[in-house]
Tab-separated table of C-alpha atoms in Angstrom:
chain	number	residue	atom	x	y	z
T	1	MET	CA	155.151	-19.624	45.564
T	2	THR	CA	156.802	-22.849	46.807
T	3	GLY	CA	153.664	-23.339	48.975
T	4	SER	CA	151.481	-23.245	45.886
T	5	ILE	CA	153.653	-25.840	44.124
T	6	ILE	CA	153.266	-28.155	47.162
T	7	LEU	CA	149.499	-27.811	47.013
T	8	ALA	CA	149.540	-28.452	43.238
T	9	LEU	CA	151.547	-31.626	43.830
T	10	ALA	CA	148.999	-32.632	46.490
T	11	GLY	CA	146.381	-32.044	43.765
T	12	ALA	CA	148.260	-34.453	41.492
T	13	GLY	CA	148.151	-36.971	44.324
T	14	LEU	CA	144.341	-36.466	44.635
T	15	VAL	CA	143.938	-37.200	40.904
T	16	GLY	CA	145.758	-40.573	41.311
T	17	LEU	CA	143.854	-41.465	44.501
T	18	GLY	CA	140.483	-40.536	43.001
T	19	LEU	CA	141.233	-42.550	39.840
T	20	TYR	CA	142.100	-45.586	41.956
T	21	GLY	CA	138.770	-45.267	43.800
T	22	VAL	CA	136.796	-44.873	40.574
T	23	ILE	CA	138.289	-48.102	39.201
T	24	MET	CA	138.537	-50.269	42.330
T	25	ARG	CA	135.518	-49.482	44.551
T	26	GLU	CA	132.515	-51.736	44.067
T	27	ASN	CA	129.794	-49.532	45.548
T	28	ALA	CA	128.560	-47.053	42.898
T	29	LEU	CA	128.107	-44.249	45.483
T	30	HIS	CA	131.708	-44.803	46.614
T	31	ARG	CA	132.772	-44.396	42.994
T	32	ILE	CA	130.894	-41.138	42.758
T	33	LEU	CA	132.747	-39.888	45.842
T	34	ALA	CA	136.073	-40.984	44.373
T	35	PHE	CA	135.182	-39.204	41.145
T	36	ASN	CA	134.669	-36.027	43.167
T	37	VAL	CA	138.089	-36.504	44.797
T	38	LEU	CA	139.585	-36.812	41.331
T	39	GLY	CA	137.772	-33.627	40.239
T	40	GLY	CA	138.956	-31.754	43.298
T	41	GLY	CA	142.544	-32.602	42.380
T	42	ILE	CA	142.119	-31.351	38.836
T	43	PHE	CA	140.577	-28.146	40.112
T	44	ILE	CA	143.501	-27.594	42.511
T	45	VAL	CA	146.028	-28.030	39.691
T	46	PHE	CA	144.032	-25.482	37.661
T	47	GLY	CA	143.968	-23.213	40.731
T	48	PHE	CA	147.800	-23.433	40.791
T	49	ALA	CA	147.779	-22.254	37.166
T	50	ALA	CA	145.628	-19.311	38.276
T	51	ARG	CA	148.048	-18.520	41.134
T	52	ARG	CA	151.007	-18.598	38.717
T	53	GLY	CA	149.086	-16.174	36.515
T	54	ALA	CA	149.010	-13.551	39.258
T	55	GLY	CA	149.482	-10.109	37.889
T	56	ALA	CA	147.904	-6.780	37.100
T	57	GLY	CA	147.090	-6.297	40.778
T	58	PHE	CA	145.385	-9.698	41.212
T	59	ALA	CA	146.800	-12.330	43.524
T	60	ALA	CA	145.583	-15.011	41.087
T	61	ASP	CA	144.324	-14.942	37.465
T	62	PRO	CA	140.523	-14.481	37.842
T	63	VAL	CA	139.600	-16.375	34.662
T	64	PRO	CA	140.571	-19.895	35.827
T	65	GLN	CA	139.019	-19.130	39.208
T	66	ALA	CA	135.668	-18.317	37.582
T	67	LEU	CA	135.899	-21.471	35.494
T	68	VAL	CA	136.554	-23.614	38.575
T	69	ILE	CA	133.475	-22.115	40.325
T	70	THR	CA	131.397	-23.085	37.274
T	71	GLY	CA	133.028	-26.512	37.354
T	72	ILE	CA	132.212	-27.119	41.026
T	73	VAL	CA	128.525	-26.325	40.511
T	74	VAL	CA	128.359	-28.528	37.374
T	75	ALA	CA	130.165	-31.358	39.205
T	76	PHE	CA	127.569	-31.173	41.968
T	77	SER	CA	124.688	-31.301	39.464
T	78	ALA	CA	126.251	-34.353	37.798
T	79	THR	CA	126.770	-35.995	41.220
T	80	ALA	CA	123.120	-35.448	42.178
T	81	LEU	CA	121.955	-36.888	38.835
T	82	ALA	CA	124.319	-39.864	39.064
T	83	THR	CA	123.225	-40.599	42.638
T	84	ALA	CA	119.549	-40.473	41.668
T	85	ILE	CA	120.230	-42.937	38.805
T	86	VAL	CA	122.131	-45.306	41.158
T	87	VAL	CA	119.226	-45.246	43.667
T	88	ARG	CA	116.704	-45.900	40.882
T	89	LEU	CA	118.803	-48.801	39.578
T	90	ALA	CA	118.950	-50.371	43.023
T	91	ALA	CA	115.155	-49.999	43.394
T	92	ALA	CA	114.607	-51.508	39.928
T	93	ARG	CA	116.791	-54.508	40.866
T	94	ASP	CA	114.740	-55.014	44.070
T	95	GLU	CA	111.484	-54.904	42.062
T	96	GLU	CA	112.932	-57.459	39.638
T	97	HIS	CA	113.851	-59.830	42.471
T	98	ALA	CA	110.400	-59.409	44.037
T	99	ASP	CA	108.769	-60.176	40.657
T	100	ALA	CA	110.941	-63.261	40.155
T	101	ARG	CA	110.087	-64.509	43.661
T	102	SER	CA	106.313	-64.070	43.232
T	103	ALA	CA	106.495	-65.775	39.784
T	104	LYS	CA	108.242	-68.770	41.403
T	105	ASP	CA	105.614	-68.917	44.218
T	106	GLU	CA	102.780	-68.998	41.638
T	107	GLY	CA	104.524	-71.627	39.453
G	1	MET	CA	156.522	-20.377	57.873
G	2	MET	CA	153.648	-20.288	55.394
G	3	THR	CA	155.429	-22.889	53.249
G	4	ALA	CA	155.414	-25.235	56.258
G	5	PHE	CA	151.682	-24.540	56.655
G	6	ASP	CA	151.105	-25.344	52.976
G	7	ALA	CA	153.139	-28.541	53.295
G	8	GLY	CA	151.014	-29.599	56.260
G	9	LEU	CA	147.845	-28.723	54.345
G	10	GLY	CA	149.003	-30.755	51.340
G	11	VAL	CA	149.721	-33.791	53.528
G	12	LEU	CA	146.313	-33.471	55.310
G	13	LEU	CA	144.584	-33.178	51.930
G	14	VAL	CA	146.193	-36.377	50.629
G	15	LEU	CA	145.438	-38.209	53.900
G	16	ALA	CA	141.776	-37.140	53.725
G	17	ALA	CA	141.590	-38.393	50.163
G	18	VAL	CA	143.178	-41.702	51.199
G	19	ARG	CA	140.513	-41.970	53.921
G	20	VAL	CA	137.726	-41.479	51.359
G	21	VAL	CA	139.125	-43.970	48.833
G	22	ALA	CA	140.706	-46.633	51.043
G	23	THR	CA	137.835	-47.380	53.429
G	24	SER	CA	135.343	-50.056	52.358
G	25	ASP	CA	132.525	-48.481	54.369
G	26	VAL	CA	130.628	-45.958	52.172
G	27	ARG	CA	129.273	-44.102	55.182
G	28	ALA	CA	132.819	-43.539	56.473
G	29	ALA	CA	133.888	-42.504	52.976
G	30	ALA	CA	131.117	-39.903	52.870
G	31	SER	CA	132.010	-38.358	56.236
G	32	GLY	CA	135.646	-38.468	55.156
G	33	PHE	CA	134.616	-36.586	51.999
G	34	LEU	CA	133.128	-33.834	54.133
G	35	ALA	CA	136.471	-33.381	55.916
G	36	TYR	CA	138.284	-33.577	52.597
G	37	GLY	CA	136.112	-30.757	51.275
G	38	MET	CA	136.875	-28.508	54.254
G	39	ILE	CA	140.633	-29.026	53.847
G	40	LEU	CA	140.299	-28.463	50.126
G	41	ALA	CA	138.636	-25.140	50.788
G	42	LEU	CA	141.581	-24.128	53.020
G	43	ALA	CA	143.907	-25.020	50.131
G	44	TRP	CA	141.864	-22.689	47.899
G	45	VAL	CA	142.284	-19.872	50.376
G	46	ARG	CA	146.037	-20.491	50.268
G	47	LEU	CA	145.899	-20.331	46.448
G	48	GLU	CA	144.384	-16.804	46.882
G	49	SER	CA	141.055	-17.975	45.499
G	50	VAL	CA	138.550	-17.105	48.254
G	51	ASP	CA	135.593	-17.171	45.849
G	52	VAL	CA	136.407	-20.768	44.923
G	53	ALA	CA	136.883	-21.705	48.601
G	54	LEU	CA	133.362	-20.441	49.423
G	55	THR	CA	131.885	-22.430	46.519
G	56	GLU	CA	133.858	-25.587	47.438
G	57	ILE	CA	132.768	-25.547	51.071
G	58	ALA	CA	129.076	-24.929	50.327
G	59	VAL	CA	128.460	-26.884	47.127
G	60	GLY	CA	131.404	-29.184	46.495
G	61	SER	CA	131.685	-30.474	50.027
G	62	GLY	CA	128.419	-29.748	51.863
G	63	LEU	CA	125.688	-30.457	49.356
G	64	THR	CA	127.519	-33.388	47.720
G	65	THR	CA	127.902	-35.133	51.087
G	66	ILE	CA	124.189	-34.735	51.923
G	67	VAL	CA	123.190	-36.214	48.558
G	68	ILE	CA	125.446	-39.256	49.024
G	69	LEU	CA	124.532	-39.817	52.707
G	70	ARG	CA	120.794	-39.787	51.867
G	71	ALA	CA	121.302	-42.360	49.127
G	72	ILE	CA	123.451	-44.870	51.077
G	73	ALA	CA	120.501	-46.636	52.764
G	74	HIS	CA	118.948	-47.353	49.345
G	75	VAL	CA	122.034	-48.823	47.617
G	76	PRO	CA	123.396	-52.250	48.659
G	77	SER	CA	127.178	-52.707	48.735
G	78	PRO	CA	128.364	-55.651	46.549
G	79	PRO	CA	131.068	-57.828	48.157
G	80	SER	CA	134.644	-56.984	47.208
G	81	SER	CA	135.928	-59.171	44.393
G	82	SER	CA	139.231	-57.560	43.397
G	83	THR	CA	142.416	-59.572	43.654
G	84	ALA	CA	145.746	-58.357	45.023
G	85	GLY	CA	147.152	-58.400	41.539
G	86	ALA	CA	144.451	-56.119	40.187
G	87	LYS	CA	144.950	-53.782	43.133
G	88	ALA	CA	148.681	-53.567	42.444
G	89	ALA	CA	148.198	-53.012	38.723
G	90	VAL	CA	145.632	-50.268	39.153
G	91	GLY	CA	147.711	-48.700	41.973
G	92	LEU	CA	150.731	-48.620	39.632
G	93	LEU	CA	148.658	-47.021	36.849
G	94	CYS	CA	147.322	-44.343	39.211
G	95	ALA	CA	150.782	-43.644	40.607
G	96	CYS	CA	151.999	-43.136	37.024
G	97	VAL	CA	149.166	-40.638	36.401
G	98	THR	CA	150.134	-38.730	39.565
G	99	LEU	CA	153.823	-38.783	38.693
G	100	GLY	CA	153.163	-37.623	35.148
G	101	LEU	CA	150.960	-34.803	36.333
G	102	SER	CA	153.604	-33.806	38.923
G	103	ALA	CA	156.251	-33.676	36.167
G	104	VAL	CA	153.987	-31.362	34.180
G	105	ILE	CA	153.374	-29.122	37.230
G	106	LEU	CA	157.151	-28.824	37.919
G	107	GLY	CA	157.902	-28.239	34.257
G	108	LEU	CA	155.387	-25.504	33.458
G	109	PRO	CA	156.881	-22.809	31.233
G	110	GLU	CA	158.130	-19.494	32.618
G	111	PRO	CA	156.762	-16.864	32.518
G	112	ALA	CA	153.301	-18.257	33.320
G	113	SER	CA	150.577	-17.480	30.815
G	114	SER	CA	147.931	-15.160	32.238
G	115	ILE	CA	145.024	-13.077	31.047
G	116	ALA	CA	144.808	-11.210	34.344
G	117	ALA	CA	146.008	-8.033	32.596
G	118	ASP	CA	143.137	-8.213	30.077
G	119	VAL	CA	140.638	-8.585	32.913
G	120	ALA	CA	142.195	-5.656	34.789
G	121	MET	CA	142.088	-3.481	31.692
G	122	ASN	CA	138.393	-4.187	31.011
G	123	MET	CA	137.090	-4.264	34.618
G	124	PRO	CA	136.219	-0.510	34.833
G	125	ALA	CA	133.703	-0.927	31.949
G	126	THR	CA	131.706	-3.495	33.966
G	127	GLY	CA	131.177	-1.292	37.034
G	128	LEU	CA	132.032	-4.321	39.232
G	129	GLY	CA	134.772	-4.563	41.889
G	130	ASN	CA	135.148	-8.348	42.096
G	131	PRO	CA	137.110	-9.605	39.074
G	132	ILE	CA	135.641	-13.149	39.467
G	133	THR	CA	132.103	-11.801	39.178
G	134	GLY	CA	133.322	-9.744	36.200
G	135	VAL	CA	134.530	-12.884	34.470
G	136	LEU	CA	131.425	-14.882	35.373
G	137	MET	CA	128.873	-12.221	34.396
G	138	VAL	CA	130.628	-10.308	31.585
G	139	PHE	CA	133.719	-11.807	29.938
G	140	ARG	CA	132.598	-15.446	30.156
G	141	ALA	CA	128.851	-14.865	30.587
G	142	LEU	CA	128.060	-17.570	28.050
G	143	ASP	CA	129.603	-20.209	30.380
G	144	THR	CA	127.438	-18.953	33.218
G	145	VAL	CA	124.216	-18.982	31.155
G	146	LEU	CA	124.952	-22.569	30.071
G	147	GLU	CA	125.788	-23.513	33.626
G	148	THR	CA	122.441	-22.355	35.006
G	149	ILE	CA	120.836	-24.450	32.258
G	150	VAL	CA	123.025	-27.484	33.123
G	151	VAL	CA	121.789	-27.359	36.754
G	152	LEU	CA	118.210	-27.288	35.453
G	153	LEU	CA	118.894	-30.198	33.032
G	154	ALA	CA	120.305	-32.267	35.935
G	155	LEU	CA	117.142	-31.586	37.880
G	156	ILE	CA	114.966	-32.593	34.909
G	157	GLY	CA	117.025	-35.776	34.700
G	158	VAL	CA	116.402	-36.535	38.379
G	159	TRP	CA	112.673	-35.894	38.034
G	160	ALA	CA	112.528	-38.039	34.846
G	161	LEU	CA	113.550	-41.089	36.888
G	162	VAL	CA	110.117	-41.517	38.554
G	163	PRO	CA	106.979	-42.843	36.925
G	164	GLN	CA	104.535	-40.175	35.751
G	165	GLU	CA	101.973	-40.829	38.522
G	166	ARG	CA	104.557	-40.299	41.286
G	167	LEU	CA	105.769	-36.987	39.888
G	168	ALA	CA	103.008	-35.088	41.688
G	169	GLY	CA	104.163	-36.422	45.091
G	170	ARG	CA	106.421	-34.393	47.346
G	171	PRO	CA	110.053	-35.508	47.693
G	172	ALA	CA	110.946	-37.016	51.005
G	173	THR	CA	112.656	-34.541	53.334
G	174	PRO	CA	115.798	-35.622	55.180
G	175	GLY	CA	114.930	-37.329	58.435
G	176	THR	CA	111.706	-39.194	59.204
G	177	GLY	CA	108.647	-38.636	61.339
G	178	ARG	CA	108.599	-35.877	63.940
G	179	SER	CA	111.565	-33.540	63.790
G	180	PRO	CA	113.765	-33.658	66.891
G	181	GLU	CA	113.568	-30.586	69.153
G	182	PRO	CA	117.188	-29.434	68.514
G	183	VAL	CA	116.598	-29.378	64.754
G	184	VAL	CA	113.471	-27.237	65.222
G	185	PHE	CA	115.390	-24.886	67.525
G	186	LEU	CA	118.300	-24.743	65.091
G	187	ALA	CA	115.931	-23.911	62.231
G	188	ARG	CA	114.358	-21.073	64.222
G	189	ALA	CA	117.656	-19.653	65.439
G	190	LEU	CA	119.926	-20.204	62.410
G	191	VAL	CA	117.664	-19.536	59.417
G	192	PRO	CA	117.245	-15.766	59.951
G	193	ILE	CA	121.034	-15.409	60.285
G	194	GLY	CA	121.627	-17.694	57.291
G	195	LEU	CA	119.223	-15.735	55.111
G	196	VAL	CA	121.068	-12.504	55.897
G	197	VAL	CA	124.447	-14.201	55.177
G	198	GLY	CA	123.187	-15.678	51.877
G	199	ALA	CA	121.629	-12.430	50.704
G	200	TYR	CA	124.776	-10.522	51.706
G	201	GLN	CA	127.004	-12.908	49.729
G	202	VAL	CA	124.897	-12.316	46.596
G	203	TRP	CA	124.775	-8.546	47.047
G	204	ALA	CA	128.420	-8.065	48.073
G	205	GLY	CA	129.634	-10.507	45.387
G	206	ALA	CA	129.752	-7.638	42.919
G	207	ASP	CA	132.698	-6.089	44.791
G	208	VAL	CA	134.173	-8.626	47.254
G	209	PRO	CA	134.469	-12.441	47.273
G	210	GLY	CA	131.036	-14.029	47.149
G	211	GLY	CA	128.355	-14.175	44.502
G	212	LYS	CA	125.253	-15.956	43.379
G	213	PHE	CA	126.479	-19.523	43.562
G	214	GLN	CA	127.836	-19.222	47.101
G	215	GLY	CA	124.775	-17.195	48.202
G	216	ALA	CA	122.364	-19.618	46.543
G	217	ALA	CA	124.025	-22.596	48.304
G	218	VAL	CA	123.658	-20.931	51.740
G	219	LEU	CA	120.017	-20.035	50.995
G	220	ALA	CA	119.401	-23.596	49.777
G	221	ALA	CA	120.881	-24.962	53.021
G	222	MET	CA	118.502	-22.741	55.013
G	223	GLY	CA	115.533	-23.996	52.976
G	224	LEU	CA	116.600	-27.619	53.618
G	225	LEU	CA	116.888	-26.907	57.366
G	226	LEU	CA	113.366	-25.498	57.420
G	227	MET	CA	112.124	-28.649	55.711
G	228	MET	CA	114.020	-30.913	58.106
G	229	ALA	CA	112.411	-29.093	61.031
G	230	GLY	CA	108.969	-29.610	59.458
G	231	ILE	CA	108.346	-25.842	59.341
G	232	VAL	CA	108.116	-25.813	55.540
G	233	LYS	CA	106.875	-28.632	53.288
G	234	ALA	CA	108.971	-29.738	50.299
G	235	PRO	CA	107.307	-28.503	47.133
G	236	ALA	CA	105.966	-31.043	44.610
G	237	ALA	CA	107.733	-31.239	41.284
G	238	THR	CA	104.481	-30.337	39.507
G	239	ASP	CA	104.056	-27.098	41.459
G	240	VAL	CA	103.624	-24.335	38.876
G	241	LYS	CA	105.095	-21.647	41.142
G	242	LEU	CA	108.242	-23.750	41.756
G	243	ARG	CA	108.710	-24.340	38.061
G	244	ALA	CA	108.293	-20.668	37.292
G	245	LEU	CA	110.923	-19.700	39.866
G	246	LEU	CA	113.299	-22.432	38.554
G	247	LEU	CA	113.027	-20.898	35.078
G	248	VAL	CA	113.164	-17.185	35.904
G	249	GLY	CA	116.992	-17.066	36.163
G	250	PRO	CA	117.939	-18.838	32.927
G	251	ILE	CA	115.129	-17.120	30.962
G	252	LEU	CA	116.021	-13.641	32.192
G	253	PHE	CA	119.726	-14.286	31.501
G	254	LEU	CA	118.928	-15.459	27.979
G	255	ALA	CA	116.534	-12.533	27.419
G	256	VAL	CA	119.272	-10.088	28.452
G	257	GLY	CA	121.660	-11.995	26.155
G	258	ILE	CA	119.347	-11.717	23.158
G	259	ALA	CA	118.559	-8.062	23.930
G	260	GLY	CA	122.339	-7.561	23.712
G	261	TRP	CA	122.174	-7.846	19.921
G	262	PRO	CA	120.108	-4.690	19.266
G	263	LEU	CA	121.290	-2.812	22.392
G	264	ALA	CA	125.029	-3.560	22.564
G	265	GLY	CA	125.817	-5.187	19.218
G	266	SER	CA	126.572	-8.700	20.508
G	267	PHE	CA	124.963	-11.697	22.234
G	268	LEU	CA	125.181	-11.201	26.018
G	269	GLY	CA	126.377	-7.590	25.559
G	270	TYR	CA	125.037	-5.328	28.266
G	271	PRO	CA	123.469	-1.959	27.361
G	272	PRO	CA	126.230	0.648	27.787
G	273	GLY	CA	125.814	2.704	30.957
G	274	PHE	CA	123.448	0.157	32.581
G	275	GLU	CA	125.889	-2.727	33.022
G	276	LYS	CA	125.808	-2.927	36.792
G	277	PRO	CA	122.034	-2.655	37.416
G	278	VAL	CA	121.360	-5.255	34.657
G	279	ILE	CA	124.002	-7.599	36.100
G	280	ILE	CA	122.564	-7.277	39.631
G	281	VAL	CA	118.998	-8.077	38.426
G	282	VAL	CA	120.238	-11.126	36.524
G	283	GLU	CA	122.319	-12.210	39.549
G	284	ILE	CA	119.304	-12.023	41.884
G	285	ALA	CA	117.050	-13.940	39.469
G	286	SER	CA	119.805	-16.562	38.953
G	287	THR	CA	120.262	-16.876	42.727
G	288	ILE	CA	116.557	-17.765	43.155
G	289	SER	CA	116.635	-20.325	40.346
G	290	ILE	CA	119.950	-21.931	41.313
G	291	GLY	CA	119.066	-21.974	45.021
G	292	LEU	CA	115.759	-23.732	44.380
G	293	ALA	CA	117.366	-26.128	41.874
G	294	LEU	CA	120.012	-27.028	44.498
G	295	VAL	CA	117.292	-27.689	47.073
G	296	MET	CA	115.341	-29.930	44.679
G	297	LEU	CA	118.513	-31.778	43.601
G	298	VAL	CA	119.325	-32.554	47.241
G	299	LEU	CA	115.755	-33.694	47.938
G	300	GLY	CA	115.980	-36.078	44.950
G	301	PRO	CA	113.206	-37.744	42.965
G	302	PRO	CA	109.651	-36.957	44.065
G	303	GLY	CA	107.655	-39.541	45.981
G	304	ARG	CA	110.670	-41.555	47.082
G	305	ALA	CA	110.344	-43.551	50.289
G	306	SER	CA	111.802	-41.476	53.117
G	307	SER	CA	115.356	-42.266	54.175
């Protein structure tokens, strides 16, 4: 059980590190990665709750485990959507610059 | 002995996260994230959650890293503008969050709250051997239905980002031009094995660790490998067959849910005596839909310039 507590404390560390990255990194993709680090930490703390809830013949409470599996898949979907939006934004900015340049050339 | 192992694992995990967050190179952060995901999966095994470990390694770490790596070339990195003062203030804030969370972890009430006993009591009625699958498909089936719909919504969101006329184009596959020989060989040698592993994970998930999400992720990876090798073409977003297969899982799940009212007296109730066959059919349909949705999410918006 002490081992599980150590991992949960590492999870708490991941939450802080992820939060730092979400606030301080300038590149949007880097922020998305940091957000996933933060999420991983929260999941691990929840996994510790599952481990503490061991009983009735299970090594860990199955309900939080199932919720974390759902969470990981949803987090990936959100990551893919966020990444697509970031790429689209960068492309839109490029188009804008190109438009501004051609307008200047004509004027 | 195992405590020492856990301590080492915890230190490695934090170091990997530091690597992801502290580097200013996004490409290095992404490869660091892949390593972080692998270590995280080991931590899940140590927390006796093998089902979660399988999901983390396939979806959380593998697919997420591919999506980010493919996008890096398209997104410019703005120059760093944060001052040392800001760094220190934010660092202090984040340290406080970590310390607060640690205090909560150390101060959790005894005995721990658990609904494991309820699950154990009701498992025989489901005909399943894996309690996680029991929770996902029976006790918390509503979450799982909504989740398959969330994956679909994310995909619709990605597709909605391109102008109408480009929607009919095929998404760019990872890699450009002619596929390198080793990738083609890998696709030919690995895909048959991967298909068996993925299908086994779905099938065996009823009784041992595994299930549709893990299986779908392995199958999706095999599909992506075939596309990278140029053996299979990426389907266009307007493909009717693709759309039908994306919808079959959620629609079948919802149909079973609605049929639960007359047959079992509640939404998402399974007809008594037929729980396991119905669950397996829904699992297989969901695997197809989720697997394809994962492939299309990794491929990204249709008609994008290849990376």
